[in-house]
PDB file of C-alpha atoms in Angstrom:
ATOM      1  CA  MET A   1     -39.439  51.548 -29.872  1.00  0.00           C
ATOM      2  CA  ALA A   2     -40.913  48.040 -29.619  1.00  0.00           C
ATOM      3  CA  VAL A   3     -38.501  45.188 -29.272  1.00  0.00           C
ATOM      4  CA  ASN A   4     -39.263  42.061 -31.276  1.00  0.00           C
ATOM      5  CA  PHE A   5     -38.138  38.873 -29.486  1.00  0.00           C
ATOM      6  CA  SER A   6     -37.537  35.549 -31.182  1.00  0.00           C
ATOM      7  CA  ALA A   7     -40.272  32.921 -31.238  1.00  0.00           C
ATOM      8  CA  GLU A   8     -38.139  30.682 -29.083  1.00  0.00           C
ATOM      9  CA  ILE A   9     -37.859  33.271 -26.327  1.00  0.00           C
ATOM     10  CA  ILE A  10     -41.555  34.224 -26.503  1.00  0.00           C
ATOM     11  CA  ASP A  11     -42.760  30.611 -26.338  1.00  0.00           C
ATOM     12  CA  LYS A  12     -40.275  29.679 -23.617  1.00  0.00           C
ATOM     13  CA  TYR A  13     -40.838  32.581 -21.238  1.00  0.00           C
ATOM     14  CA  ILE A  14     -44.510  33.562 -21.809  1.00  0.00           C
ATOM     15  CA  ALA A  15     -46.461  30.488 -22.874  1.00  0.00           C
ATOM     16  CA  PRO A  16     -46.414  27.712 -25.491  1.00  0.00           C
ATOM     17  CA  GLY A  17     -47.452  28.818 -28.926  1.00  0.00           C
ATOM     18  CA  VAL A  18     -47.529  32.553 -28.219  1.00  0.00           C
ATOM     19  CA  SER A  19     -45.357  33.243 -31.249  1.00  0.00           C
ATOM     20  CA  THR A  20     -47.981  31.716 -33.572  1.00  0.00           C
ATOM     21  CA  PHE A  21     -51.030  33.077 -31.732  1.00  0.00           C
ATOM     22  CA  THR A  22     -52.115  35.777 -34.201  1.00  0.00           C
ATOM     23  CA  ASN A  23     -55.894  35.679 -34.447  1.00  0.00           C
ATOM     24  CA  ALA A  24     -58.976  34.363 -32.672  1.00  0.00           C
ATOM     25  CA  ASP A  25     -62.617  34.179 -33.705  1.00  0.00           C
ATOM     26  CA  ILE A  26     -64.335  34.373 -30.338  1.00  0.00           C
ATOM     27  CA  PRO A  27     -68.160  34.614 -30.332  1.00  0.00           C
ATOM     28  CA  ASP A  28     -69.564  37.606 -28.527  1.00  0.00           C
ATOM     29  CA  MET A  29     -71.829  36.222 -25.826  1.00  0.00           C
ATOM     30  CA  SER A  30     -72.256  39.418 -23.814  1.00  0.00           C
ATOM     31  CA  SER A  31     -75.859  39.932 -24.956  1.00  0.00           C
ATOM     32  CA  TRP A  32     -76.829  36.361 -25.840  1.00  0.00           C
ATOM     33  CA  ALA A  33     -78.615  35.739 -22.542  1.00  0.00           C
ATOM     34  CA  LYS A  34     -80.156  39.054 -21.590  1.00  0.00           C
ATOM     35  CA  GLU A  35     -80.766  37.953 -17.968  1.00  0.00           C
ATOM     36  CA  SER A  36     -77.220  36.733 -17.387  1.00  0.00           C
ATOM     37  CA  PRO A  37     -76.143  39.800 -15.370  1.00  0.00           C
ATOM     38  CA  HIS A  38     -79.259  39.464 -13.214  1.00  0.00           C
ATOM     39  CA  TRP A  39     -79.659  35.730 -12.538  1.00  0.00           C
ATOM     40  CA  ILE A  40     -78.655  35.990  -8.853  1.00  0.00           C
ATOM     41  CA  ALA A  41     -80.728  39.131  -8.263  1.00  0.00           C
ATOM     42  CA  ASN A  42     -83.709  37.541 -10.000  1.00  0.00           C
ATOM     43  CA  PHE A  43     -83.349  34.386  -7.919  1.00  0.00           C
ATOM     44  CA  PHE A  44     -83.261  36.412  -4.749  1.00  0.00           C
ATOM     45  CA  LEU A  45     -86.386  38.435  -5.597  1.00  0.00           C
ATOM     46  CA  ASN A  46     -88.331  35.451  -6.949  1.00  0.00           C
ATOM     47  CA  SER A  47     -87.481  33.387  -3.881  1.00  0.00           C
ATOM     48  CA  ALA A  48     -88.287  36.145  -1.428  1.00  0.00           C
ATOM     49  CA  PHE A  49     -91.585  37.274  -2.952  1.00  0.00           C
ATOM     50  CA  SER A  50     -92.938  34.256  -4.878  1.00  0.00           C
ATOM     51  CA  ALA A  51     -91.747  30.728  -4.150  1.00  0.00           C
ATOM     52  CA  SER A  52     -88.545  29.088  -3.081  1.00  0.00           C
ATOM     53  CA  PHE A  53     -86.840  25.732  -3.382  1.00  0.00           C
ATOM     54  CA  ALA A  54     -86.305  23.381  -0.457  1.00  0.00           C
ATOM     55  CA  GLN A  55     -83.111  24.200   1.447  1.00  0.00           C
ATOM     56  CA  GLU A  56     -80.737  21.837  -0.346  1.00  0.00           C
ATOM     57  CA  MET A  57     -81.986  22.656  -3.815  1.00  0.00           C
ATOM     58  CA  LYS A  58     -81.927  26.369  -2.909  1.00  0.00           C
ATOM     59  CA  ALA A  59     -78.217  26.119  -2.182  1.00  0.00           C
ATOM     60  CA  TYR A  60     -77.513  24.112  -5.322  1.00  0.00           C
ATOM     61  CA  ALA A  61     -79.488  26.545  -7.495  1.00  0.00           C
ATOM     62  CA  TYR A  62     -77.894  29.646  -5.909  1.00  0.00           C
ATOM     63  CA  ASN A  63     -74.401  28.360  -6.411  1.00  0.00           C
ATOM     64  CA  PHE A  64     -75.147  27.151  -9.953  1.00  0.00           C
ATOM     65  CA  LEU A  65     -76.540  30.581 -10.843  1.00  0.00           C
ATOM     66  CA  ARG A  66     -73.579  32.495  -9.424  1.00  0.00           C
ATOM     67  CA  ARG A  67     -71.127  30.179 -11.211  1.00  0.00           C
ATOM     68  CA  THR A  68     -73.012  30.554 -14.476  1.00  0.00           C
ATOM     69  CA  GLN A  69     -73.413  34.331 -14.138  1.00  0.00           C
ATOM     70  CA  PHE A  70     -69.700  34.730 -13.741  1.00  0.00           C
ATOM     71  CA  ALA A  71     -68.912  32.220 -16.444  1.00  0.00           C
ATOM     72  CA  PHE A  72     -70.636  34.696 -18.756  1.00  0.00           C
ATOM     73  CA  SER A  73     -68.842  37.737 -17.366  1.00  0.00           C
ATOM     74  CA  GLU A  74     -65.441  35.994 -17.383  1.00  0.00           C
ATOM     75  CA  HIS A  75     -65.994  34.889 -20.963  1.00  0.00           C
ATOM     76  CA  HIS A  76     -66.653  38.524 -21.955  1.00  0.00           C
ATOM     77  CA  LEU A  77     -63.542  39.723 -20.078  1.00  0.00           C
ATOM     78  CA  ALA A  78     -61.480  36.910 -21.638  1.00  0.00           C
ATOM     79  CA  ARG A  79     -62.660  37.835 -25.123  1.00  0.00           C
ATOM     80  CA  GLU A  80     -61.878  41.527 -24.632  1.00  0.00           C
ATOM     81  CA  SER A  81     -58.472  40.835 -23.074  1.00  0.00           C
ATOM     82  CA  THR A  82     -57.555  38.399 -25.862  1.00  0.00           C
ATOM     83  CA  PHE A  83     -58.382  40.984 -28.508  1.00  0.00           C
ATOM     84  CA  ARG A  84     -56.308  43.621 -26.672  1.00  0.00           C
ATOM     85  CA  PHE A  85     -53.363  41.244 -26.674  1.00  0.00           C
ATOM     86  CA  LEU A  86     -53.710  40.440 -30.377  1.00  0.00           C
ATOM     87  CA  LYS A  87     -54.026  44.099 -31.369  1.00  0.00           C
ATOM     88  CA  LYS A  88     -50.633  44.993 -29.903  1.00  0.00           C
ATOM     89  CA  SER A  89     -47.826  45.399 -32.459  1.00  0.00           C
ATOM     90  CA  SER A  90     -45.487  43.503 -30.140  1.00  0.00           C
ATOM     91  CA  VAL A  91     -46.078  40.645 -27.729  1.00  0.00           C
ATOM     92  CA  SER A  92     -47.183  41.822 -24.260  1.00  0.00           C
ATOM     93  CA  PRO A  93     -46.625  39.257 -21.471  1.00  0.00           C
ATOM     94  CA  THR A  94     -48.910  41.312 -19.181  1.00  0.00           C
ATOM     95  CA  LEU A  95     -51.827  41.332 -21.637  1.00  0.00           C
ATOM     96  CA  TYR A  96     -51.363  37.656 -22.364  1.00  0.00           C
ATOM     97  CA  VAL A  97     -51.551  36.584 -18.733  1.00  0.00           C
ATOM     98  CA  GLU A  98     -54.563  38.876 -18.219  1.00  0.00           C
ATOM     99  CA  ALA A  99     -56.400  37.111 -21.016  1.00  0.00           C
ATOM    100  CA  LEU A 100     -55.306  33.664 -19.768  1.00  0.00           C
ATOM    101  CA  PHE A 101     -56.488  34.487 -16.229  1.00  0.00           C
ATOM    102  CA  HIS A 102     -59.993  35.298 -17.469  1.00  0.00           C
ATOM    103  CA  TRP A 103     -60.066  32.161 -19.585  1.00  0.00           C
ATOM    104  CA  GLU A 104     -59.014  30.046 -16.637  1.00  0.00           C
ATOM    105  CA  CYS A 105     -61.778  31.681 -14.547  1.00  0.00           C
ATOM    106  CA  PHE A 106     -64.317  30.957 -17.271  1.00  0.00           C
ATOM    107  CA  LEU A 107     -63.238  27.317 -17.458  1.00  0.00           C
ATOM    108  CA  GLY A 108     -63.423  26.894 -13.694  1.00  0.00           C
ATOM    109  CA  GLN A 109     -66.787  28.610 -13.305  1.00  0.00           C
ATOM    110  CA  SER A 110     -68.286  26.559 -16.156  1.00  0.00           C
ATOM    111  CA  TYR A 111     -67.042  23.238 -14.813  1.00  0.00           C
ATOM    112  CA  HIS A 112     -68.348  24.032 -11.313  1.00  0.00           C
ATOM    113  CA  ALA A 113     -71.730  24.995 -12.701  1.00  0.00           C
ATOM    114  CA  PHE A 114     -72.124  21.681 -14.534  1.00  0.00           C
ATOM    115  CA  LYS A 115     -70.870  19.776 -11.474  1.00  0.00           C
ATOM    116  CA  LEU A 116     -73.469  21.486  -9.235  1.00  0.00           C
ATOM    117  CA  LEU A 117     -76.263  20.481 -11.565  1.00  0.00           C
ATOM    118  CA  ALA A 118     -75.115  16.890 -11.726  1.00  0.00           C
ATOM    119  CA  THR A 119     -74.758  16.658  -7.971  1.00  0.00           C
ATOM    120  CA  ALA A 120     -78.161  18.271  -7.317  1.00  0.00           C
ATOM    121  CA  TRP A 121     -79.841  15.738  -9.596  1.00  0.00           C
ATOM    122  CA  GLU A 122     -77.638  12.809  -8.524  1.00  0.00           C
ATOM    123  CA  GLY A 123     -76.285  12.366 -12.007  1.00  0.00           C
ATOM    124  CA  THR A 124     -72.929  12.518 -13.734  1.00  0.00           C
ATOM    125  CA  ILE A 125     -71.525  15.189 -15.998  1.00  0.00           C
ATOM    126  CA  TYR A 126     -69.817  12.850 -18.445  1.00  0.00           C
ATOM    127  CA  LYS A 127     -68.526   9.341 -18.956  1.00  0.00           C
ATOM    128  CA  LYS A 128     -64.804   8.706 -18.577  1.00  0.00           C
ATOM    129  CA  ASN A 129     -62.845   9.955 -21.575  1.00  0.00           C
ATOM    130  CA  ASP A 130     -66.028  10.531 -23.625  1.00  0.00           C
ATOM    131  CA  GLY A 131     -64.572  13.659 -25.238  1.00  0.00           C
ATOM    132  CA  SER A 132     -67.537  15.787 -24.249  1.00  0.00           C
ATOM    133  CA  ILE A 133     -67.160  19.474 -23.520  1.00  0.00           C
ATOM    134  CA  GLU A 134     -67.926  18.711 -19.855  1.00  0.00           C
ATOM    135  CA  GLN A 135     -65.150  16.115 -19.722  1.00  0.00           C
ATOM    136  CA  ARG A 136     -62.678  18.517 -21.262  1.00  0.00           C
ATOM    137  CA  LEU A 137     -63.722  21.318 -18.909  1.00  0.00           C
ATOM    138  CA  HIS A 138     -62.917  18.987 -16.036  1.00  0.00           C
ATOM    139  CA  ALA A 139     -59.485  18.260 -17.570  1.00  0.00           C
ATOM    140  CA  PHE A 140     -58.788  21.983 -17.895  1.00  0.00           C
ATOM    141  CA  TYR A 141     -60.028  22.588 -14.360  1.00  0.00           C
ATOM    142  CA  ASN A 142     -57.628  19.965 -13.024  1.00  0.00           C
ATOM    143  CA  GLN A 143     -54.725  21.442 -14.993  1.00  0.00           C
ATOM    144  CA  VAL A 144     -55.309  24.858 -13.429  1.00  0.00           C
ATOM    145  CA  LYS A 145     -56.154  23.601  -9.916  1.00  0.00           C
ATOM    146  CA  HIS A 146     -53.202  21.223  -9.693  1.00  0.00           C
ATOM    147  CA  VAL A 147     -50.569  23.260 -11.534  1.00  0.00           C
ATOM    148  CA  GLU A 148     -48.084  22.731  -8.704  1.00  0.00           C
ATOM    149  CA  SER A 149     -48.214  18.973  -9.058  1.00  0.00           C
ATOM    150  CA  ARG A 150     -48.113  19.300 -12.834  1.00  0.00           C
ATOM    151  CA  ILE A 151     -44.874  21.236 -12.580  1.00  0.00           C
ATOM    152  CA  GLU A 152     -43.386  18.813 -10.076  1.00  0.00           C
ATOM    153  CA  SER A 153     -44.274  15.697 -12.060  1.00  0.00           C
ATOM    154  CA  GLY A 154     -43.373  17.141 -15.454  1.00  0.00           C
ATOM    155  CA  GLN A 155     -46.959  16.925 -16.709  1.00  0.00           C
ATOM    156  CA  MET A 156     -46.462  20.033 -18.868  1.00  0.00           C
ATOM    157  CA  LEU A 157     -44.831  20.693 -22.185  1.00  0.00           C
ATOM    158  CA  PRO A 158     -41.025  20.858 -21.965  1.00  0.00           C
ATOM    159  CA  GLU A 159     -39.921  24.338 -20.799  1.00  0.00           C
ATOM    160  CA  ALA A 160     -43.557  25.545 -20.597  1.00  0.00           C
ATOM    161  CA  THR A 161     -44.531  28.142 -18.037  1.00  0.00           C
ATOM    162  CA  VAL A 162     -48.254  27.362 -17.906  1.00  0.00           C
ATOM    163  CA  SER A 163     -50.478  24.292 -18.086  1.00  0.00           C
ATOM    164  CA  VAL A 164     -53.143  25.943 -20.237  1.00  0.00           C
ATOM    165  CA  TRP A 165     -52.489  28.277 -23.163  1.00  0.00           C
ATOM    166  CA  LEU A 166     -54.187  30.092 -26.029  1.00  0.00           C
ATOM    167  CA  GLU A 167     -54.110  29.163 -29.698  1.00  0.00           C
ATOM    168  CA  ASN A 168     -55.803  30.549 -32.801  1.00  0.00           C
ATOM    169  CA  ASN A 169     -58.621  28.027 -32.593  1.00  0.00           C
ATOM    170  CA  GLY A 170     -59.137  27.910 -28.827  1.00  0.00           C
ATOM    171  CA  LEU A 171     -57.570  26.858 -25.532  1.00  0.00           C
ATOM    172  CA  LYS A 172     -55.236  23.915 -25.094  1.00  0.00           C
ATOM    173  CA  SER A 173     -53.473  21.838 -22.480  1.00  0.00           C
ATOM    174  CA  ILE A 174     -51.518  18.567 -22.772  1.00  0.00           C
ATOM    175  CA  ASP A 175     -54.728  16.541 -22.403  1.00  0.00           C
ATOM    176  CA  ALA A 176     -57.574  18.760 -23.647  1.00  0.00           C
ATOM    177  CA  THR A 177     -58.625  21.309 -26.209  1.00  0.00           C
ATOM    178  CA  ILE A 178     -61.709  23.505 -26.486  1.00  0.00           C
ATOM    179  CA  THR A 179     -62.506  25.776 -29.401  1.00  0.00           C
ATOM    180  CA  TYR A 180     -63.776  29.294 -28.988  1.00  0.00           C
ATOM    181  CA  ALA A 181     -67.010  28.187 -30.606  1.00  0.00           C
ATOM    182  CA  GLU A 182     -67.349  25.486 -27.952  1.00  0.00           C
ATOM    183  CA  THR A 183     -66.866  28.037 -25.208  1.00  0.00           C
ATOM    184  CA  ALA A 184     -69.954  29.785 -26.573  1.00  0.00           C
ATOM    185  CA  ASP A 185     -71.832  26.468 -26.726  1.00  0.00           C
ATOM    186  CA  THR A 186     -70.918  25.943 -23.062  1.00  0.00           C
ATOM    187  CA  LEU A 187     -72.542  29.203 -22.105  1.00  0.00           C
ATOM    188  CA  LYS A 188     -75.662  28.500 -24.180  1.00  0.00           C
ATOM    189  CA  GLU A 189     -76.126  25.183 -22.353  1.00  0.00           C
ATOM    190  CA  LEU A 190     -75.644  26.732 -18.944  1.00  0.00           C
ATOM    191  CA  ALA A 191     -77.973  29.613 -19.746  1.00  0.00           C
ATOM    192  CA  LYS A 192     -80.746  27.161 -20.629  1.00  0.00           C
ATOM    193  CA  TYR A 193     -80.773  25.934 -17.023  1.00  0.00           C
ATOM    194  CA  ALA A 194     -80.049  29.307 -15.423  1.00  0.00           C
ATOM    195  CA  ASN A 195     -83.076  30.907 -17.065  1.00  0.00           C
ATOM    196  CA  ILE A 196     -85.230  28.193 -15.432  1.00  0.00           C
ATOM    197  CA  LEU A 197     -83.616  28.043 -12.018  1.00  0.00           C
ATOM    198  CA  MET A 198     -83.777  31.764 -11.421  1.00  0.00           C
ATOM    199  CA  ASN A 199     -87.552  31.400 -10.908  1.00  0.00           C
ATOM    200  CA  PRO A 200     -88.353  28.579  -8.439  1.00  0.00           C
ATOM    201  CA  ALA A 201     -92.144  29.052  -8.870  1.00  0.00           C
ATOM    202  CA  SER A 202     -92.092  27.993 -12.535  1.00  0.00           C
ATOM    203  CA  ALA A 203     -88.967  25.769 -12.532  1.00  0.00           C
ATOM    204  CA  LYS A 204     -90.757  22.410 -12.287  1.00  0.00           C
ATOM    205  CA  GLU A 205     -93.072  23.137 -15.189  1.00  0.00           C
ATOM    206  CA  ALA A 206     -90.235  24.616 -17.250  1.00  0.00           C
ATOM    207  CA  PHE A 207     -88.041  21.542 -16.737  1.00  0.00           C
ATOM    208  CA  GLN A 208     -90.946  19.257 -17.726  1.00  0.00           C
ATOM    209  CA  LYS A 209     -91.270  21.188 -21.019  1.00  0.00           C
ATOM    210  CA  LEU A 210     -87.525  21.008 -21.505  1.00  0.00           C
ATOM    211  CA  ASP A 211     -87.560  17.254 -21.040  1.00  0.00           C
ATOM    212  CA  GLY A 212     -90.663  16.813 -23.126  1.00  0.00           C
TER     213      GLY A 212
END
């Protein structure tokens, strides 16, 4: 027999807003970029048998591709885990933290991927407080990375257990939000560069067409 706990207990001991988290429209990105499971393998084969980047760019590209490849896989796992949680007739703390874990991984991999591109090209991801997806990804990344200091300094909601949580429209922290539609947009943007960087021989020409 399932036990139904009060909203106060659920929100206090699992995560903020769990009691009102009842649905989520999360785009299915598992087949959007058909090469996403193969970006690293493609990069290896193309580099070994065709052409390769100079050493520094090779390292940037490799790490960007692995971050982006796993941003896609973590997004898929986060989506599936979230739906498993929502389908349960009673709130499952275990399924919730499983979903949250994969979302945190997605956020971290996505931020690192953008950061690698910006560093490789000596650029910046965003301007301070510009509200861009990249800026908000960084805010989420910091919330997860520095959760210890957030707890110690009280930079979390009162009585909250986590610094990032799930809502019907997307993910939220005290200083950032990202919708589920925006998580899909993030992957689309990363895939645009991954599909180019996996083939060093044609990357220069492909980037010129992209900029043109």
